[in-house]
Tab-separated table of C-alpha atoms in Angstrom:
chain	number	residue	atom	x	y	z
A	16	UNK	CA	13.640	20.165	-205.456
A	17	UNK	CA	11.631	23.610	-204.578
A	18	UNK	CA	9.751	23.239	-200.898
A	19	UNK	CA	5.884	23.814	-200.481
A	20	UNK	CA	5.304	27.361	-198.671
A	21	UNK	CA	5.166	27.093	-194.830
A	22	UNK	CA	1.062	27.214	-194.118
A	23	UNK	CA	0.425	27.378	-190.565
A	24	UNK	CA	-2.560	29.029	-188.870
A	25	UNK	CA	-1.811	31.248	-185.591
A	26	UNK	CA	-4.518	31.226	-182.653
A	27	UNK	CA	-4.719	33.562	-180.256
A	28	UNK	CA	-7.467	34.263	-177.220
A	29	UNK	CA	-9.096	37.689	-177.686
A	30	UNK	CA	-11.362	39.899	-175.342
A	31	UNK	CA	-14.337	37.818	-176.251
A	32	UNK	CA	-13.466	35.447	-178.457
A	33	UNK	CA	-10.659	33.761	-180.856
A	34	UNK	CA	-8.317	35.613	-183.704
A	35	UNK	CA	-6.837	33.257	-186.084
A	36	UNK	CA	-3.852	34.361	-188.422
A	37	UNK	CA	-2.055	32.953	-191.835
A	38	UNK	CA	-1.159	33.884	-194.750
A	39	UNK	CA	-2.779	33.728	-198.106
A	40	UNK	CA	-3.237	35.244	-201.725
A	41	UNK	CA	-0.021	37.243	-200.957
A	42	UNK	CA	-1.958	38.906	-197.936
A	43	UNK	CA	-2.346	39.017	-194.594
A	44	UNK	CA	-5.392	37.195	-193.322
A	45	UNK	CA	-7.519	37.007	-190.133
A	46	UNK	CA	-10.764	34.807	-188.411
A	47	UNK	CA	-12.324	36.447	-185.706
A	48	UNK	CA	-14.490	33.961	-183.793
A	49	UNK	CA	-16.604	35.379	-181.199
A	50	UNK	CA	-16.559	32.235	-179.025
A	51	UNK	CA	-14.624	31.068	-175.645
A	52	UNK	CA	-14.284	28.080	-176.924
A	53	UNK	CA	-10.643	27.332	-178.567
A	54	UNK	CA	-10.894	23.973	-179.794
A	55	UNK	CA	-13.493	25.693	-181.923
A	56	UNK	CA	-11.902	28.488	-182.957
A	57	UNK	CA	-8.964	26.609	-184.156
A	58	UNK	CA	-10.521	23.581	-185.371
A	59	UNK	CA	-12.893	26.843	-187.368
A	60	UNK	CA	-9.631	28.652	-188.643
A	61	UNK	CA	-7.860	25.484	-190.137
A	62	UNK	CA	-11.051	24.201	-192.145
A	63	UNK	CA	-11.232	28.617	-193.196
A	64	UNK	CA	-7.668	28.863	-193.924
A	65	UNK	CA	-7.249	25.170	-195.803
A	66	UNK	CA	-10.428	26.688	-198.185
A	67	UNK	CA	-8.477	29.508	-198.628
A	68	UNK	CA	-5.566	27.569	-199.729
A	69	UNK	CA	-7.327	25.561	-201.894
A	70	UNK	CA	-9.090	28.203	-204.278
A	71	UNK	CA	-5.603	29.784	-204.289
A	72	UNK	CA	-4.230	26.737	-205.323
A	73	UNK	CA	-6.789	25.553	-207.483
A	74	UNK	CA	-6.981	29.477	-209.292
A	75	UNK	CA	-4.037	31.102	-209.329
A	76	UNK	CA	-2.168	31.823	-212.186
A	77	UNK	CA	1.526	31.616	-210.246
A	78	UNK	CA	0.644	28.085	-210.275
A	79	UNK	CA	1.744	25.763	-212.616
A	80	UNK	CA	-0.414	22.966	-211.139
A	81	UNK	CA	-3.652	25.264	-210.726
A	82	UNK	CA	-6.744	24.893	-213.184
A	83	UNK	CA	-6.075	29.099	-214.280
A	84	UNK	CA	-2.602	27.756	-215.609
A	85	UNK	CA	-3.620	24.628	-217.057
A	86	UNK	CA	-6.262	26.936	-219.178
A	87	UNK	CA	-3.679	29.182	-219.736
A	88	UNK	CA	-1.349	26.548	-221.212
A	89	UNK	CA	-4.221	25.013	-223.864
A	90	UNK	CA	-3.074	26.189	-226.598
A	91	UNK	CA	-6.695	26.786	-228.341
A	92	UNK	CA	-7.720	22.878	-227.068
A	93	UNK	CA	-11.135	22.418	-225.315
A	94	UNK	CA	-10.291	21.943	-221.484
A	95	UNK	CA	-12.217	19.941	-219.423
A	96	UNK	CA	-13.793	22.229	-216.532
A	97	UNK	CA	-15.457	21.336	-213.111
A	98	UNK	CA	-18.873	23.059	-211.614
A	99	UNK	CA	-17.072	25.489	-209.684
A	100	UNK	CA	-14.964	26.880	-212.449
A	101	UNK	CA	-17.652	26.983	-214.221
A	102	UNK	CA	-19.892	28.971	-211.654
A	103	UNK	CA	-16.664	31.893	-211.544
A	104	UNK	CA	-16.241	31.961	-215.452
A	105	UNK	CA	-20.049	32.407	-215.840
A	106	UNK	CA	-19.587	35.291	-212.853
A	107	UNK	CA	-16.745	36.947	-214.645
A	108	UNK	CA	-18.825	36.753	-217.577
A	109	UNK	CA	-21.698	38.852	-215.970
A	110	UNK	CA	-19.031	41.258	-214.922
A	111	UNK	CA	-17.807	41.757	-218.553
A	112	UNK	CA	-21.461	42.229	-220.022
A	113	UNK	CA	-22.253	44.508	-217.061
A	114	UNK	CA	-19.298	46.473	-217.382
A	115	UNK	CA	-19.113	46.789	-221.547
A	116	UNK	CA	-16.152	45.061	-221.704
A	117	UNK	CA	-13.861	47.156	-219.599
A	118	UNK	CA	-13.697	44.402	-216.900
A	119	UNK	CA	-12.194	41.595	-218.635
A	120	UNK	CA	-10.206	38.657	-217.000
A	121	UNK	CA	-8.270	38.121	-220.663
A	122	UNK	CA	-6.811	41.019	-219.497
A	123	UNK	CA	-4.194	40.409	-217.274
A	124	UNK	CA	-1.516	39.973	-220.205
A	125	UNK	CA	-1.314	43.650	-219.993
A	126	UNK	CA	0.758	43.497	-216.950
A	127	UNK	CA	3.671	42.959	-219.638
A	128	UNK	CA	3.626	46.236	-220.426
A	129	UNK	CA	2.611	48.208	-217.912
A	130	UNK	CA	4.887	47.741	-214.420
A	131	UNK	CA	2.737	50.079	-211.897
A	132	UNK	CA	6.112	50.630	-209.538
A	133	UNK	CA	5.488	54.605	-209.003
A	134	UNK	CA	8.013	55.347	-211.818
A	135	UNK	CA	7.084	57.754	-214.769
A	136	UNK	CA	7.397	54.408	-217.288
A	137	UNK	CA	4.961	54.809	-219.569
A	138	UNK	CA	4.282	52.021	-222.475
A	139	UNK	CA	3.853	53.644	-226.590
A	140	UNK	CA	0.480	53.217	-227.915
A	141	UNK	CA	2.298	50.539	-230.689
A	142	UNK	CA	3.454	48.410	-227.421
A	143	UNK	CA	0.027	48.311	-225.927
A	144	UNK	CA	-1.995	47.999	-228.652
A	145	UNK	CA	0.264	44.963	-229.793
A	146	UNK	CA	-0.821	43.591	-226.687
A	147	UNK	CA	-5.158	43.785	-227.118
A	148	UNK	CA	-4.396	41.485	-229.739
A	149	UNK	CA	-4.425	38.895	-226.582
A	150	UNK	CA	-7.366	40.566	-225.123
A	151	UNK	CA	-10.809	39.573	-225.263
A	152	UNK	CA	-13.635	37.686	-223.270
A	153	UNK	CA	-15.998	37.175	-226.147
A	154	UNK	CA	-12.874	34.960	-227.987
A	155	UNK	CA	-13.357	32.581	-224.834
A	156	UNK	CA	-16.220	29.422	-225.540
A	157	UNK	CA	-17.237	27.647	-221.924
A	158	UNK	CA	-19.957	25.807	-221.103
A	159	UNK	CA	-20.577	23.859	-217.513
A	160	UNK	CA	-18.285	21.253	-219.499
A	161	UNK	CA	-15.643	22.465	-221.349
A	162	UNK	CA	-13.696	25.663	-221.877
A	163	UNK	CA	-12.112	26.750	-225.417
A	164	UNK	CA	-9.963	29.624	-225.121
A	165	UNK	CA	-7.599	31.119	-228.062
A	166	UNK	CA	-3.540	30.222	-228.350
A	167	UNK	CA	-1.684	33.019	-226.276
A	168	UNK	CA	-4.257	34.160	-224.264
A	169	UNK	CA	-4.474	33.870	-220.754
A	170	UNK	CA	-7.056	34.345	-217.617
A	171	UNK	CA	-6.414	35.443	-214.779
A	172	UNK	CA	-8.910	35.161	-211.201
A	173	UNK	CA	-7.052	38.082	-209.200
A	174	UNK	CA	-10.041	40.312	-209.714
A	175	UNK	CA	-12.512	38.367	-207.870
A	176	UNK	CA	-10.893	35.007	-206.535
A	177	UNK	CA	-10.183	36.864	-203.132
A	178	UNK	CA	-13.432	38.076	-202.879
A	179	UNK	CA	-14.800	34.296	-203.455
A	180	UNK	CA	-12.780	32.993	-200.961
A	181	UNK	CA	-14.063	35.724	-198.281
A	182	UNK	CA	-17.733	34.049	-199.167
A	183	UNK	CA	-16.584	30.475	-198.994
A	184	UNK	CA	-15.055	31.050	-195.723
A	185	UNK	CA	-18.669	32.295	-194.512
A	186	UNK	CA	-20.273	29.719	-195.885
A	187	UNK	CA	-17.617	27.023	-194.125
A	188	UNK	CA	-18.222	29.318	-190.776
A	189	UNK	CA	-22.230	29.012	-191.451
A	190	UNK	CA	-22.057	25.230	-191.797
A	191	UNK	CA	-19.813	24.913	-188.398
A	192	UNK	CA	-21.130	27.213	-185.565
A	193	UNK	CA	-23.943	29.022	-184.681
A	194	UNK	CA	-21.303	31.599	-183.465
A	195	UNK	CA	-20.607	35.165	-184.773
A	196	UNK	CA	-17.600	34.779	-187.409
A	197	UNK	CA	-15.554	37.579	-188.924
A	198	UNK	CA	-13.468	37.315	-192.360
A	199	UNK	CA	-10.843	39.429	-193.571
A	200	UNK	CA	-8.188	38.321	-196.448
A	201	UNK	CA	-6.202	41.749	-196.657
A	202	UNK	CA	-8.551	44.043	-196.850
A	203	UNK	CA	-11.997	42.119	-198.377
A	204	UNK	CA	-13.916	40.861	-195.343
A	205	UNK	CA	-17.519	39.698	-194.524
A	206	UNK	CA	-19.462	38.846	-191.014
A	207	UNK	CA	-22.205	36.167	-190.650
A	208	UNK	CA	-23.997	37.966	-187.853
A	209	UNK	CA	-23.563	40.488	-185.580
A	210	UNK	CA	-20.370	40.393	-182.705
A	211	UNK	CA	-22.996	40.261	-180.242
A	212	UNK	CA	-26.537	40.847	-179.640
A	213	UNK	CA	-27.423	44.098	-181.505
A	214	UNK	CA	-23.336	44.902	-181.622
A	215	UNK	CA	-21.513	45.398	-184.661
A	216	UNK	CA	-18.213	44.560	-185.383
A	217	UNK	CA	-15.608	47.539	-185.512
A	218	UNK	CA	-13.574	47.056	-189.130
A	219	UNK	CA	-10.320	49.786	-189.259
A	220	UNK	CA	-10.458	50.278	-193.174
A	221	UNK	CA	-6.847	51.341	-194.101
A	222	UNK	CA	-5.727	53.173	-196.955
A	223	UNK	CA	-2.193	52.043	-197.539
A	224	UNK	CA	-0.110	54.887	-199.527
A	225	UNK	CA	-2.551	57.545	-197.976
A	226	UNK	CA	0.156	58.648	-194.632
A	227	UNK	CA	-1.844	61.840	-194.225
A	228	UNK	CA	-5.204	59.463	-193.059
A	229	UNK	CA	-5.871	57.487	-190.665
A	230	UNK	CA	-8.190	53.917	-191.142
A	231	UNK	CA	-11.688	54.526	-191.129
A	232	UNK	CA	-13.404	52.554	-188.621
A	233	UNK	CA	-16.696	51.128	-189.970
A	234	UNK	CA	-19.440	49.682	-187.996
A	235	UNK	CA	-20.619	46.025	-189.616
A	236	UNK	CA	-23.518	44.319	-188.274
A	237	UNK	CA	-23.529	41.878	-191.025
A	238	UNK	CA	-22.551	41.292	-194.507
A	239	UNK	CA	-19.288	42.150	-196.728
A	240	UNK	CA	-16.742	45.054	-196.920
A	241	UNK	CA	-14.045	45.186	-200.369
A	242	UNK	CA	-11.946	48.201	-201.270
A	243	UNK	CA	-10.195	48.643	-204.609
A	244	UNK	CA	-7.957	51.143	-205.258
A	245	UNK	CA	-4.647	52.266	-206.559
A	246	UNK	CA	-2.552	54.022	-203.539
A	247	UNK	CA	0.468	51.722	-203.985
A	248	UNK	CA	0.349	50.949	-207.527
A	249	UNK	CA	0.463	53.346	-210.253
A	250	UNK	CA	2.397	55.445	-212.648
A	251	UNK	CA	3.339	59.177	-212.870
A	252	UNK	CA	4.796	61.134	-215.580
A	253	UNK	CA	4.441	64.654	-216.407
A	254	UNK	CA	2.417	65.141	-213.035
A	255	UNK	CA	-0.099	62.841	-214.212
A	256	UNK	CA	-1.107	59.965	-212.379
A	257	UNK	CA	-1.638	56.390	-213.949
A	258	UNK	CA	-3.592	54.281	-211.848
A	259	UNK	CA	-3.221	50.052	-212.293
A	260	UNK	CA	-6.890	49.814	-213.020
A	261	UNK	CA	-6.946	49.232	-216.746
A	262	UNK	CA	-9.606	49.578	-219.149
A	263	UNK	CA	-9.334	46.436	-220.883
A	264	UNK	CA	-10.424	47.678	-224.258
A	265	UNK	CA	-8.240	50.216	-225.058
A	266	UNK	CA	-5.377	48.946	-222.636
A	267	UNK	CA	-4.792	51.777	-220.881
A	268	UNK	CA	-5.047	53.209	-217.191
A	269	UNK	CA	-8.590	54.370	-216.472
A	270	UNK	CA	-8.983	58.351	-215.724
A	271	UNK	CA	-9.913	60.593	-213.230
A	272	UNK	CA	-10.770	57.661	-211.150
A	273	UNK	CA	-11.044	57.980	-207.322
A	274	UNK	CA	-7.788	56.773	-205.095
A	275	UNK	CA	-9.561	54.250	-203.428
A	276	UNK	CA	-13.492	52.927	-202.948
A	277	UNK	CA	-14.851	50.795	-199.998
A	278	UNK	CA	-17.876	49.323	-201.072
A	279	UNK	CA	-20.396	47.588	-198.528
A	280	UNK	CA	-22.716	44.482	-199.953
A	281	UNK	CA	-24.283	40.879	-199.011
A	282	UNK	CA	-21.598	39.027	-200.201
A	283	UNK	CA	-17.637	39.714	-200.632
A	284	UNK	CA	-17.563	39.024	-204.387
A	285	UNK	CA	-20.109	41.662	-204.897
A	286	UNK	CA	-18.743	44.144	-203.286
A	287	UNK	CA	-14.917	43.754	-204.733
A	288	UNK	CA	-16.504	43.690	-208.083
A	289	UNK	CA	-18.944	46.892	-207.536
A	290	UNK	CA	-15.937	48.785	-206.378
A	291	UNK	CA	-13.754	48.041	-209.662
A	292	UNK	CA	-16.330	48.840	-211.868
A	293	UNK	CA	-17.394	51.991	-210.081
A	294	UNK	CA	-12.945	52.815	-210.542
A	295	UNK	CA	-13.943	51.858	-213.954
A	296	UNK	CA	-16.295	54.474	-214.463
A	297	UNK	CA	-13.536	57.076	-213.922
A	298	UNK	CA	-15.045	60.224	-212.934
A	299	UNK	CA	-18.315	58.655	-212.644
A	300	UNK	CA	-17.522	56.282	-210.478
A	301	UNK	CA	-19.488	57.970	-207.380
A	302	UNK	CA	-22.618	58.026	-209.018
A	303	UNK	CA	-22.189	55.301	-210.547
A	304	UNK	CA	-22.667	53.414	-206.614
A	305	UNK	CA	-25.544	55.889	-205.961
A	306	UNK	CA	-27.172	54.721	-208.198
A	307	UNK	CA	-26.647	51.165	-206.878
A	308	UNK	CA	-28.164	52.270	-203.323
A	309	UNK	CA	-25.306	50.489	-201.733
A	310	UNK	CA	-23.232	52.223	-198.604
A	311	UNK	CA	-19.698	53.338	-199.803
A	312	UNK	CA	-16.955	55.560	-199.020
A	313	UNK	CA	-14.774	57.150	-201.631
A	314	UNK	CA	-11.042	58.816	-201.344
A	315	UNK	CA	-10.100	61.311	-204.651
């Protein structure tokens, strides 16, 4: 009989406030609380972290229990979906339109071929294009009911379940205190209000697989922080790099992308998704969040 993973939040006092730890969608997480008060702060960080549990749960698709697994096990049968799934499907649906197809959670079956360990393994063009037979958002029928998706095709939330979770946790922290409350689930974070009056909250913004740099420190009054990138994960043969961002339609690593893109927005899920699709753009991808007006930082 396999055992449930140990979940267990850590609290510790801080300068001016609370830090809460635990683990969570294979990353590190963290609940700053700027309050004295530690029955709040931990009664705060177990209702944050059992959220966060729960959309991992409910959408990941290492779960065989989770609604992303039962989709992916349908066979072509109409599932039965609830309003939240349906709120995320409809969201990954924008992302898809707004992104021409490149973003595409169908796509995640294309982690068969492609193993992004730093070795020069590179898939044949017969091997990947066997797999875009699997591929494809506009096969998938949902409504706020139901969801029809083809046999042997699968979803997959990684691209922006993290980011949801960082807003749900704000919303949680909204609906409990008055208090200043930081998020941060590896990386993708968001702040209701400022630290203190008129202070901003000082985020270190690392780049893991970049040794030469040290983390950026970035000064957040409010709102939501997500960087995307591929300094651990990629491919290189022939001195050329193969980053783990895929193009969905043609299955294969997008080019002349920057190393890594911090992207600032109003909410978490925004900003995650703004910074894949500018990686998407390749090249482009800069001026591609000019043209957004949105604060960023970019590492080629």
């Amino acid at each position: 009989m396999s055992s449930k993973p140990v979940r267990n939040i850590e609290v510790n006092a801080t300068d001016d406030g609370h830090g809460i730890r635990f683990d969570a969608m294979a990353s590190p997480c963290e609940v700053l609380v700027a309050s004295k008060d530690h029955k709040l702060a931990t009664t705060l960080g177990q209702l944050i972290a059992d959220e966060v549990w729960r959309i991992e749960d409910k959408y990941s698709r290492y779960k065989m229990t989770s609604v992303c697994s039962a989709i992916n096990n349908s066979e072509g049968r109409a599932l039965a979906i609830d309003q939240e799934t349906y709120l995320l499907l409809n969201f990954a649906d924008t992302c898809y339109q707004l992104s021409d197809g490149v973003f595409d959670i169908t796509s995640g079956v294309l982690r068969r071929v492609w193993q992004f360990d730093g070795s020069d393994a590179i898939p044949s063009d017969r091997v990947v294009e066997k797999c875009l037979e699997n591929i494809g958002w506009h096969k998938v029928l949902f409504d706020e009911q139901k969801i029809t998706m083809p046999a042997k095709m699968e979803l997959d939330f990684g691209g922006i379940g993290k980011e949801y979770a960082v807003d749900r946790a704000i919303i949680i922290a909204n609906q409990f205190t008055s208090m200043p409350v930081l998020v941060n689930l590896g990386g993708d974070l968001a702040a209701n209000k400022p630290r203190r009056p008129n202070v901003a909250w000082q985020v270190g913004i690392e780049h893991p697989g970049f040794i030469e740099r040290k983390p950026m420190v970035v000064s957040l009054l409010k709102g939501a922080l997500a960087t995307s990138g591929d300094a651990k994960r990629f491919l290189l043969k022939d001195n050329v790099r193969y980053s783990h961002i895929l193009n969905a339609k043609t299955g294969w690593p997008v080019v002349q992308a920057p190393r890594s893109i911090t992207v600032v927005a109003p909410q978490c899920i925004q900003a995650g998704i703004l910074a894949t699709l500018a990686l998407m753009r390749g090249e482009q991808a800069e001026a591609f969040l000019t043209g957004q007006e949105i604060k960023f930082w970019a590492i080629r």
